Amino acid sequence: MKELSKLMDFRPSIKVVDATLRDGGLVNDFFFPDGFEKALYEANVKAGVDYMEFGYRADKEMFDESKFGPCKFSSDDFIRSVIGDNNTDLKIAIMADVGRCNYKQDIQEKANSPVDLIRVATYLHQMPGALDMIEDAKKKGYEVSCNIMAISNAQESDIKVALDLIGKSSADIIYIVDSYGSLYPEQIARIADLYGEAAAKYGKKLGIHAHDNQKLAFANTIEAAGDGVDYLDATYAAMGRGAGNCAMELLMGFLKNPKFKLFPVIKFVEEHMNPMKEAGVKWGYDLQYLLTGVLNQHPRTAIQFTKDKRKDFCEFYKEVTSQE
């Protein structure tokens, strides 16, 4: 049982990672309102956020630039146009998906880039590619995390093998990722123990990235924090793919470190997130996302249900349960 006294204290090693531009960008194809990225950067600096993820570093030969906003590719030049020289304590991150990033060409040496952290996203079957990306990024001078996706559908024995491989790699951080929003706090505690063994053995840090299909993203995030996970992902107004993520305003309200400030987060939600929702950008918890979370399924069917503006939830329930 966790000590209640810990809720009145803080752990200096905890880092808050803002993933609004990256995970939130999946909702609107990365087309944010003019000035949004700059305002978000300034809010993160004022709030004491540790890392700001600017988006993906996607392969421009695979993805049509005209169909996406700049955070799909988050080039060094674009990032610089927003943050300038970044003379702040806020570090910059990007995500590189295995198989969707021309990392040898598109990720330059750290000395020539405004980026600090490369987040390598991988499925278990892509582990050889992930390891090559990790070593490439580390040799170029970056901090590196490895985010293993869809672990709720994986065998524990396979996860253990992957953790051993990542542990032996140059990665700095290993991420617990609840891709389908299907995990419960009790499961997160057990997973954190499993990941923690590998982290302790190999000297790695741990992170968590949660989805809100069952309205548990915040609960799972603070559970993980209590279990020794240091890197906590969140997004403003919980903006993210499908049901969204752990809300930054909830996380900032919970953390006790005086370096973190809640007011700049509330101000940004009021001035930028709420107007975007009112303009018709749709994300967040709803029945269709609940169902895919409960069934431990990828939310693609729920995302399509939302795009089609369907309201026949009972019919959708029959459709997704027939896949079992």
Short mmCIF file of N, CA, C and O in Angstrom, two decimals, residues 143-268:
data_model
loop_
_atom_site.label_atom_id
_atom_site.label_comp_id
_atom_site.label_asym_id
_atom_site.label_seq_id
_atom_site.Cartn_x
_atom_site.Cartn_y
_atom_site.Cartn_z
N GLU A 143 18.84 12.57 -26.21
CA GLU A 143 18.17 11.70 -25.25
C GLU A 143 17.21 10.83 -26.07
O GLU A 143 16.64 11.30 -27.07
N VAL A 144 16.99 9.60 -25.61
CA VAL A 144 16.14 8.68 -26.40
C VAL A 144 15.21 7.91 -25.47
O VAL A 144 15.62 7.40 -24.43
N SER A 145 13.94 7.84 -25.88
CA SER A 145 13.00 6.94 -25.21
C SER A 145 12.52 5.90 -26.19
O SER A 145 12.54 6.12 -27.41
N CYS A 146 12.08 4.78 -25.65
CA CYS A 146 11.44 3.75 -26.48
C CYS A 146 10.04 3.51 -25.95
O CYS A 146 9.86 3.15 -24.78
N ASN A 147 9.05 3.78 -26.79
CA ASN A 147 7.64 3.66 -26.41
C ASN A 147 7.06 2.41 -27.06
O ASN A 147 6.81 2.39 -28.26
N ILE A 148 6.87 1.36 -26.25
CA ILE A 148 6.31 0.10 -26.77
C ILE A 148 4.80 0.22 -26.78
O ILE A 148 4.17 0.32 -25.72
N MET A 149 4.21 0.17 -27.96
CA MET A 149 2.77 0.39 -28.09
C MET A 149 1.98 -0.91 -27.97
O MET A 149 2.51 -2.00 -28.18
N ALA A 150 0.70 -0.75 -27.62
CA ALA A 150 -0.28 -1.85 -27.61
C ALA A 150 0.13 -3.01 -26.71
O ALA A 150 -0.10 -4.17 -27.03
N ILE A 151 0.71 -2.71 -25.54
CA ILE A 151 1.16 -3.79 -24.66
C ILE A 151 -0.01 -4.56 -24.04
O ILE A 151 0.17 -5.69 -23.59
N SER A 152 -1.21 -3.97 -24.03
CA SER A 152 -2.36 -4.67 -23.45
C SER A 152 -2.74 -5.90 -24.27
O SER A 152 -3.46 -6.77 -23.78
N ASN A 153 -2.26 -5.98 -25.51
CA ASN A 153 -2.53 -7.14 -26.36
C ASN A 153 -1.33 -8.07 -26.47
O ASN A 153 -1.33 -9.00 -27.28
N ALA A 154 -0.30 -7.83 -25.66
CA ALA A 154 0.95 -8.59 -25.79
C ALA A 154 1.08 -9.64 -24.70
O ALA A 154 0.51 -9.51 -23.61
N GLN A 155 1.84 -10.67 -24.99
CA GLN A 155 2.18 -11.69 -24.00
C GLN A 155 3.27 -11.15 -23.08
O GLN A 155 4.22 -10.51 -23.53
N GLU A 156 3.15 -11.42 -21.80
CA GLU A 156 4.14 -10.93 -20.84
C GLU A 156 5.54 -11.43 -21.18
O GLU A 156 6.52 -10.70 -21.02
N SER A 157 5.62 -12.66 -21.68
CA SER A 157 6.93 -13.21 -22.04
C SER A 157 7.58 -12.41 -23.16
O SER A 157 8.80 -12.18 -23.16
N ASP A 158 6.76 -11.94 -24.11
CA ASP A 158 7.29 -11.12 -25.21
C ASP A 158 7.72 -9.75 -24.71
O ASP A 158 8.74 -9.21 -25.15
N ILE A 159 6.94 -9.19 -23.78
CA ILE A 159 7.31 -7.89 -23.21
C ILE A 159 8.64 -8.00 -22.47
O ILE A 159 9.50 -7.12 -22.58
N LYS A 160 8.84 -9.08 -21.75
CA LYS A 160 10.09 -9.28 -21.01
C LYS A 160 11.29 -9.33 -21.95
O LYS A 160 12.35 -8.76 -21.66
N VAL A 161 11.12 -10.01 -23.07
CA VAL A 161 12.21 -10.08 -24.06
C VAL A 161 12.51 -8.67 -24.60
O VAL A 161 13.67 -8.27 -24.71
N ALA A 162 11.44 -7.93 -24.92
CA ALA A 162 11.62 -6.57 -25.44
C ALA A 162 12.30 -5.67 -24.42
O ALA A 162 13.19 -4.88 -24.75
N LEU A 163 11.88 -5.76 -23.16
CA LEU A 163 12.48 -4.95 -22.11
C LEU A 163 13.96 -5.26 -21.95
O LEU A 163 14.78 -4.37 -21.70
N ASP A 164 14.32 -6.52 -22.10
CA ASP A 164 15.73 -6.91 -22.01
C ASP A 164 16.53 -6.31 -23.17
O ASP A 164 17.64 -5.80 -22.99
N LEU A 165 15.94 -6.34 -24.37
CA LEU A 165 16.61 -5.77 -25.54
C LEU A 165 16.79 -4.25 -25.39
O LEU A 165 17.87 -3.71 -25.67
N ILE A 166 15.72 -3.57 -24.95
CA ILE A 166 15.81 -2.12 -24.77
C ILE A 166 16.78 -1.79 -23.64
O ILE A 166 17.53 -0.82 -23.71
N GLY A 167 16.73 -2.62 -22.59
CA GLY A 167 17.64 -2.40 -21.47
C GLY A 167 19.10 -2.43 -21.89
O GLY A 167 19.92 -1.65 -21.40
N LYS A 168 19.43 -3.31 -22.81
CA LYS A 168 20.81 -3.43 -23.29
C LYS A 168 21.16 -2.37 -24.33
O LYS A 168 22.32 -2.23 -24.70
N SER A 169 20.15 -1.62 -24.77
CA SER A 169 20.37 -0.59 -25.79
C SER A 169 20.81 0.72 -25.13
O SER A 169 20.97 0.80 -23.91
N SER A 170 20.94 1.75 -25.94
CA SER A 170 21.35 3.06 -25.44
C SER A 170 20.17 3.94 -25.03
O SER A 170 20.35 5.11 -24.69
N ALA A 171 18.96 3.40 -25.05
CA ALA A 171 17.78 4.19 -24.67
C ALA A 171 17.91 4.67 -23.23
O ALA A 171 18.43 3.96 -22.36
N ASP A 172 17.41 5.88 -22.97
CA ASP A 172 17.43 6.44 -21.62
C ASP A 172 16.15 6.14 -20.85
O ASP A 172 16.16 6.00 -19.63
N ILE A 173 15.03 6.06 -21.59
CA ILE A 173 13.71 5.96 -20.95
C ILE A 173 12.91 4.86 -21.66
O ILE A 173 12.92 4.77 -22.90
N ILE A 174 12.20 4.05 -20.89
CA ILE A 174 11.29 3.04 -21.43
C ILE A 174 9.87 3.43 -21.04
O ILE A 174 9.59 3.67 -19.86
N TYR A 175 8.99 3.48 -22.02
CA TYR A 175 7.63 3.95 -21.79
C TYR A 175 6.61 2.82 -21.71
O TYR A 175 6.61 1.91 -22.55
N ILE A 176 5.75 2.91 -20.71
CA ILE A 176 4.53 2.10 -20.64
C ILE A 176 3.47 2.84 -21.46
O ILE A 176 3.18 4.01 -21.18
N VAL A 177 2.90 2.18 -22.45
CA VAL A 177 1.92 2.84 -23.32
C VAL A 177 0.62 2.04 -23.34
O VAL A 177 0.59 0.90 -23.79
N ASP A 178 -0.45 2.67 -22.85
CA ASP A 178 -1.78 2.05 -22.89
C ASP A 178 -2.50 2.54 -24.15
O ASP A 178 -3.38 3.40 -24.09
N SER A 179 -2.10 1.99 -25.29
CA SER A 179 -2.57 2.48 -26.59
C SER A 179 -4.08 2.43 -26.74
O SER A 179 -4.68 3.30 -27.39
N TYR A 180 -4.72 1.43 -26.16
CA TYR A 180 -6.15 1.23 -26.37
C TYR A 180 -6.99 1.77 -25.22
O TYR A 180 -8.22 1.65 -25.24
N GLY A 181 -6.36 2.34 -24.21
CA GLY A 181 -7.10 2.83 -23.05
C GLY A 181 -7.87 1.73 -22.36
O GLY A 181 -8.97 1.93 -21.86
N SER A 182 -7.27 0.54 -22.32
CA SER A 182 -7.98 -0.63 -21.80
C SER A 182 -7.48 -1.08 -20.43
O SER A 182 -8.09 -1.96 -19.81
N LEU A 183 -6.40 -0.48 -19.95
CA LEU A 183 -5.79 -0.94 -18.70
C LEU A 183 -6.39 -0.23 -17.49
O LEU A 183 -6.84 0.91 -17.57
N TYR A 184 -6.35 -0.93 -16.35
CA TYR A 184 -6.84 -0.39 -15.08
C TYR A 184 -5.65 -0.13 -14.15
O TYR A 184 -4.57 -0.69 -14.34
N PRO A 185 -5.84 0.73 -13.13
CA PRO A 185 -4.72 1.04 -12.24
C PRO A 185 -4.03 -0.18 -11.64
O PRO A 185 -2.80 -0.20 -11.50
N GLU A 186 -4.81 -1.21 -11.28
CA GLU A 186 -4.21 -2.41 -10.72
C GLU A 186 -3.26 -3.07 -11.72
O GLU A 186 -2.19 -3.60 -11.34
N GLN A 187 -3.64 -3.05 -12.99
CA GLN A 187 -2.77 -3.61 -14.03
C GLN A 187 -1.54 -2.73 -14.24
O GLN A 187 -0.43 -3.23 -14.44
N ILE A 188 -1.73 -1.41 -14.22
CA ILE A 188 -0.60 -0.49 -14.36
C ILE A 188 0.42 -0.74 -13.26
O ILE A 188 1.64 -0.72 -13.49
N ALA A 189 -0.05 -0.99 -12.03
CA ALA A 189 0.86 -1.26 -10.91
C ALA A 189 1.71 -2.49 -11.21
O ALA A 189 2.93 -2.49 -10.97
N ARG A 190 1.09 -3.54 -11.73
CA ARG A 190 1.84 -4.77 -12.03
C ARG A 190 2.81 -4.55 -13.19
O ARG A 190 3.94 -5.03 -13.19
N ILE A 191 2.35 -3.79 -14.20
CA ILE A 191 3.20 -3.52 -15.36
C ILE A 191 4.39 -2.65 -14.94
O ILE A 191 5.52 -2.85 -15.38
N ALA A 192 4.12 -1.67 -14.07
CA ALA A 192 5.20 -0.81 -13.58
C ALA A 192 6.24 -1.62 -12.83
O ALA A 192 7.45 -1.35 -12.91
N ASP A 193 5.80 -2.64 -12.09
CA ASP A 193 6.74 -3.53 -11.40
C ASP A 193 7.60 -4.28 -12.40
O ASP A 193 8.82 -4.40 -12.24
N LEU A 194 6.94 -4.78 -13.46
CA LEU A 194 7.66 -5.53 -14.50
C LEU A 194 8.68 -4.65 -15.20
O LEU A 194 9.86 -5.03 -15.34
N TYR A 195 8.24 -3.46 -15.61
CA TYR A 195 9.15 -2.52 -16.28
C TYR A 195 10.22 -2.03 -15.31
O TYR A 195 11.38 -1.79 -15.70
N GLY A 196 9.83 -1.87 -14.04
CA GLY A 196 10.76 -1.37 -13.04
C GLY A 196 11.93 -2.31 -12.81
O GLY A 196 13.06 -1.86 -12.54
N GLU A 197 11.68 -3.61 -12.90
CA GLU A 197 12.77 -4.58 -12.76
C GLU A 197 13.82 -4.37 -13.84
O GLU A 197 15.02 -4.38 -13.57
N ALA A 198 13.34 -4.19 -15.08
CA ALA A 198 14.27 -3.96 -16.19
C ALA A 198 14.97 -2.62 -16.04
O ALA A 198 16.18 -2.51 -16.29
N ALA A 199 14.22 -1.60 -15.62
CA ALA A 199 14.81 -0.27 -15.45
C ALA A 199 15.91 -0.28 -14.40
O ALA A 199 16.98 0.32 -14.58
N ALA A 200 15.66 -0.98 -13.29
CA ALA A 200 16.66 -1.06 -12.22
C ALA A 200 17.88 -1.85 -12.68
O ALA A 200 19.02 -1.48 -12.38
N LYS A 201 17.65 -2.91 -13.41
CA LYS A 201 18.75 -3.78 -13.87
C LYS A 201 19.68 -3.03 -14.82
O LYS A 201 20.90 -3.19 -14.76
N TYR A 202 19.09 -2.22 -15.70
CA TYR A 202 19.87 -1.58 -16.76
C TYR A 202 20.08 -0.08 -16.57
O TYR A 202 20.66 0.58 -17.43
N GLY A 203 19.57 0.47 -15.48
CA GLY A 203 19.77 1.89 -15.22
C GLY A 203 18.97 2.81 -16.12
O GLY A 203 19.47 3.85 -16.55
N LYS A 204 17.71 2.45 -16.39
CA LYS A 204 16.84 3.26 -17.24
C LYS A 204 15.79 3.99 -16.41
O LYS A 204 15.47 3.60 -15.29
N LYS A 205 15.22 5.04 -16.98
CA LYS A 205 14.06 5.72 -16.42
C LYS A 205 12.80 5.14 -17.06
O LYS A 205 12.86 4.55 -18.15
N LEU A 206 11.66 5.37 -16.41
CA LEU A 206 10.38 4.89 -16.93
C LEU A 206 9.44 6.06 -17.21
O LEU A 206 9.47 7.08 -16.53
N GLY A 207 8.58 5.87 -18.22
CA GLY A 207 7.55 6.84 -18.55
C GLY A 207 6.22 6.16 -18.77
O GLY A 207 6.15 4.93 -18.92
N ILE A 208 5.14 6.96 -18.79
CA ILE A 208 3.81 6.41 -19.10
C ILE A 208 3.07 7.35 -20.03
O ILE A 208 3.13 8.58 -19.89
N HIS A 209 2.37 6.73 -20.99
CA HIS A 209 1.51 7.44 -21.92
C HIS A 209 0.15 6.73 -21.91
O HIS A 209 0.04 5.59 -22.35
N ALA A 210 -0.87 7.41 -21.37
CA ALA A 210 -2.17 6.77 -21.16
C ALA A 210 -3.23 7.36 -22.06
O ALA A 210 -3.19 8.55 -22.40
N HIS A 211 -4.23 6.53 -22.43
CA HIS A 211 -5.40 6.98 -23.18
C HIS A 211 -6.65 6.85 -22.32
O HIS A 211 -6.71 6.03 -21.40
N ASP A 212 -7.66 7.66 -22.65
CA ASP A 212 -8.78 7.91 -21.74
C ASP A 212 -10.07 7.21 -22.12
O ASP A 212 -11.16 7.68 -21.78
N ASN A 213 -9.98 6.09 -22.81
CA ASN A 213 -11.19 5.39 -23.27
C ASN A 213 -12.13 5.03 -22.13
O ASN A 213 -13.35 5.04 -22.30
N GLN A 214 -11.59 4.69 -20.97
CA GLN A 214 -12.41 4.34 -19.82
C GLN A 214 -12.32 5.41 -18.72
O GLN A 214 -12.60 5.13 -17.56
N LYS A 215 -11.91 6.61 -19.12
CA LYS A 215 -11.74 7.73 -18.20
C LYS A 215 -10.75 7.39 -17.08
O LYS A 215 -10.92 7.81 -15.92
N LEU A 216 -9.72 6.66 -17.44
CA LEU A 216 -8.72 6.23 -16.46
C LEU A 216 -7.32 6.75 -16.78
O LEU A 216 -6.36 6.36 -16.12
N ALA A 217 -7.19 7.63 -17.77
CA ALA A 217 -5.84 8.08 -18.15
C ALA A 217 -5.15 8.79 -16.99
O ALA A 217 -3.97 8.56 -16.72
N PHE A 218 -5.87 9.66 -16.29
CA PHE A 218 -5.29 10.37 -15.15
C PHE A 218 -5.01 9.40 -14.00
O PHE A 218 -3.93 9.41 -13.41
N ALA A 219 -5.98 8.53 -13.71
CA ALA A 219 -5.81 7.56 -12.63
C ALA A 219 -4.61 6.65 -12.90
O ALA A 219 -3.81 6.37 -12.00
N ASN A 220 -4.49 6.20 -14.14
CA ASN A 220 -3.38 5.31 -14.48
C ASN A 220 -2.04 6.04 -14.42
O ASN A 220 -1.01 5.47 -14.05
N THR A 221 -2.06 7.32 -14.78
CA THR A 221 -0.82 8.10 -14.77
C THR A 221 -0.33 8.32 -13.35
O THR A 221 0.87 8.15 -13.05
N ILE A 222 -1.24 8.69 -12.44
CA ILE A 222 -0.78 8.93 -11.07
C ILE A 222 -0.49 7.62 -10.35
O ILE A 222 0.34 7.58 -9.44
N GLU A 223 -1.16 6.54 -10.75
CA GLU A 223 -0.79 5.21 -10.23
C GLU A 223 0.65 4.90 -10.61
O GLU A 223 1.46 4.49 -9.77
N ALA A 224 0.98 5.12 -11.88
CA ALA A 224 2.34 4.85 -12.34
C ALA A 224 3.35 5.73 -11.62
O ALA A 224 4.44 5.27 -11.24
N ALA A 225 2.99 7.00 -11.41
CA ALA A 225 3.89 7.90 -10.69
C ALA A 225 4.17 7.37 -9.29
O ALA A 225 5.31 7.41 -8.81
N GLY A 226 3.15 6.84 -8.65
CA GLY A 226 3.33 6.26 -7.32
C GLY A 226 4.14 5.00 -7.32
O GLY A 226 4.67 4.58 -6.28
N ASP A 227 4.26 4.38 -8.48
CA ASP A 227 5.02 3.14 -8.62
C ASP A 227 6.43 3.38 -9.16
O ASP A 227 7.10 2.45 -9.59
N GLY A 228 6.86 4.64 -9.16
CA GLY A 228 8.23 4.95 -9.54
C GLY A 228 8.45 5.37 -10.97
O GLY A 228 9.59 5.51 -11.41
N VAL A 229 7.36 5.58 -11.73
CA VAL A 229 7.48 6.06 -13.11
C VAL A 229 7.67 7.57 -13.09
O VAL A 229 6.87 8.28 -12.47
N ASP A 230 8.70 8.07 -13.76
CA ASP A 230 9.07 9.48 -13.65
C ASP A 230 8.55 10.37 -14.78
O ASP A 230 8.25 11.54 -14.56
N TYR A 231 8.49 9.86 -15.99
CA TYR A 231 8.11 10.68 -17.15
C TYR A 231 6.61 10.50 -17.40
O TYR A 231 6.15 9.41 -17.76
N LEU A 232 5.86 11.58 -17.21
CA LEU A 232 4.40 11.52 -17.27
C LEU A 232 3.89 12.33 -18.45
O LEU A 232 4.04 13.55 -18.49
N ASP A 233 3.27 11.67 -19.42
CA ASP A 233 2.70 12.34 -20.59
C ASP A 233 1.32 12.90 -20.27
O ASP A 233 0.53 12.27 -19.56
N ALA A 234 1.04 14.08 -20.80
CA ALA A 234 -0.28 14.70 -20.66
C ALA A 234 -0.52 15.62 -21.84
O ALA A 234 0.41 16.02 -22.54
N THR A 235 -1.79 15.96 -22.07
CA THR A 235 -2.14 16.91 -23.12
C THR A 235 -3.17 17.89 -22.56
O THR A 235 -3.97 17.56 -21.69
N TYR A 236 -3.13 19.11 -23.07
CA TYR A 236 -4.06 20.14 -22.61
C TYR A 236 -5.49 19.75 -23.02
O TYR A 236 -5.73 19.36 -24.17
N ALA A 237 -6.40 19.85 -22.05
CA ALA A 237 -7.80 19.47 -22.25
C ALA A 237 -7.92 18.02 -22.72
O ALA A 237 -8.90 17.64 -23.35
N ALA A 238 -6.89 17.21 -22.41
CA ALA A 238 -6.85 15.78 -22.75
C ALA A 238 -6.90 15.52 -24.26
O ALA A 238 -7.26 14.44 -24.70
N MET A 239 -6.53 16.52 -25.09
CA MET A 239 -6.64 16.37 -26.53
C MET A 239 -5.70 15.27 -27.04
O MET A 239 -4.50 15.30 -26.82
N GLY A 240 -6.28 14.30 -27.73
CA GLY A 240 -5.48 13.22 -28.30
C GLY A 240 -6.34 12.32 -29.15
O GLY A 240 -7.57 12.48 -29.19
N ARG A 241 -5.69 11.37 -29.78
CA ARG A 241 -6.41 10.45 -30.66
C ARG A 241 -7.60 9.82 -29.94
O ARG A 241 -7.48 9.32 -28.83
N GLY A 242 -8.74 9.87 -30.59
CA GLY A 242 -9.92 9.21 -30.04
C GLY A 242 -10.37 9.82 -28.73
O GLY A 242 -10.74 10.99 -28.64
N ALA A 243 -10.31 9.02 -27.67
CA ALA A 243 -10.76 9.46 -26.35
C ALA A 243 -9.81 10.44 -25.70
O ALA A 243 -10.14 11.05 -24.69
N GLY A 244 -8.62 10.60 -26.25
CA GLY A 244 -7.67 11.54 -25.69
C GLY A 244 -6.79 10.93 -24.62
O GLY A 244 -6.75 9.71 -24.44
N ASN A 245 -6.09 11.78 -23.89
CA ASN A 245 -5.03 11.36 -22.99
C ASN A 245 -5.26 11.85 -21.56
O ASN A 245 -6.33 12.35 -21.24
N CYS A 246 -4.25 11.72 -20.73
CA CYS A 246 -4.28 12.30 -19.40
C CYS A 246 -4.29 13.82 -19.54
O CYS A 246 -3.45 14.39 -20.23
N ALA A 247 -5.24 14.48 -18.90
CA ALA A 247 -5.38 15.94 -19.03
C ALA A 247 -4.26 16.65 -18.26
O ALA A 247 -4.02 16.35 -17.09
N MET A 248 -3.61 17.58 -18.93
CA MET A 248 -2.54 18.35 -18.29
C MET A 248 -3.05 19.08 -17.05
O MET A 248 -2.35 19.17 -16.03
N GLU A 249 -4.28 19.60 -17.13
CA GLU A 249 -4.81 20.36 -16.00
C GLU A 249 -5.06 19.47 -14.78
O GLU A 249 -4.88 19.90 -13.63
N LEU A 250 -5.42 18.21 -15.01
CA LEU A 250 -5.55 17.27 -13.89
C LEU A 250 -4.19 16.94 -13.29
O LEU A 250 -4.02 16.92 -12.07
N LEU A 251 -3.23 16.66 -14.16
CA LEU A 251 -1.90 16.29 -13.68
C LEU A 251 -1.25 17.44 -12.91
O LEU A 251 -0.67 17.24 -11.84
N MET A 252 -1.35 18.66 -13.44
CA MET A 252 -0.75 19.81 -12.77
C MET A 252 -1.45 20.11 -11.45
O MET A 252 -0.83 20.62 -10.50
N GLY A 253 -2.72 19.80 -11.37
CA GLY A 253 -3.44 19.98 -10.11
C GLY A 253 -3.02 18.97 -9.06
O GLY A 253 -3.15 19.23 -7.85
N PHE A 254 -2.51 17.84 -9.51
CA PHE A 254 -2.11 16.76 -8.59
C PHE A 254 -0.68 16.89 -8.10
O PHE A 254 -0.39 16.67 -6.93
N LEU A 255 0.24 17.26 -9.00
CA LEU A 255 1.65 17.29 -8.65
C LEU A 255 1.94 18.41 -7.65
O LEU A 255 1.45 19.52 -7.80
N LYS A 256 2.76 18.10 -6.67
CA LYS A 256 2.99 19.04 -5.57
C LYS A 256 4.28 19.84 -5.71
O LYS A 256 4.54 20.73 -4.91
N ASN A 257 5.10 19.54 -6.70
CA ASN A 257 6.34 20.29 -6.89
C ASN A 257 6.01 21.75 -7.18
O ASN A 257 5.29 22.04 -8.14
N PRO A 258 6.52 22.69 -6.40
CA PRO A 258 6.16 24.10 -6.63
C PRO A 258 6.65 24.66 -7.96
O PRO A 258 6.23 25.75 -8.35
N LYS A 259 7.50 23.93 -8.67
CA LYS A 259 7.92 24.40 -10.00
C LYS A 259 6.76 24.35 -10.99
O LYS A 259 6.75 25.07 -11.98
N PHE A 260 5.78 23.47 -10.75
CA PHE A 260 4.65 23.34 -11.67
C PHE A 260 3.55 24.34 -11.31
O PHE A 260 3.18 24.49 -10.14
N LYS A 261 3.03 25.03 -12.33
CA LYS A 261 2.01 26.06 -12.13
C LYS A 261 0.74 25.68 -12.89
O LYS A 261 0.78 25.43 -14.11
N LEU A 262 -0.38 25.65 -12.19
CA LEU A 262 -1.65 25.27 -12.81
C LEU A 262 -2.27 26.41 -13.61
O LEU A 262 -2.88 26.18 -14.66
N PHE A 263 -2.12 27.65 -13.14
CA PHE A 263 -2.83 28.76 -13.78
C PHE A 263 -2.52 28.91 -15.27
O PHE A 263 -3.46 29.10 -16.07
N PRO A 264 -1.25 28.84 -15.73
CA PRO A 264 -1.00 28.97 -17.17
C PRO A 264 -1.67 27.87 -17.99
O PRO A 264 -2.04 28.11 -19.16
N VAL A 265 -1.87 26.71 -17.38
CA VAL A 265 -2.55 25.61 -18.07
C VAL A 265 -4.03 25.95 -18.24
O VAL A 265 -4.61 25.80 -19.33
N ILE A 266 -4.66 26.40 -17.15
CA ILE A 266 -6.08 26.78 -17.20
C ILE A 266 -6.28 27.90 -18.22
O ILE A 266 -7.25 27.89 -19.00
N LYS A 267 -5.38 28.87 -18.22
CA LYS A 267 -5.48 30.00 -19.15
C LYS A 267 -5.41 29.53 -20.60
O LYS A 267 -6.18 29.98 -21.47
N PHE A 268 -4.50 28.59 -20.88
CA PHE A 268 -4.36 28.10 -22.25
C PHE A 268 -5.60 27.30 -22.67
O PHE A 268 -6.06 27.42 -23.81
#
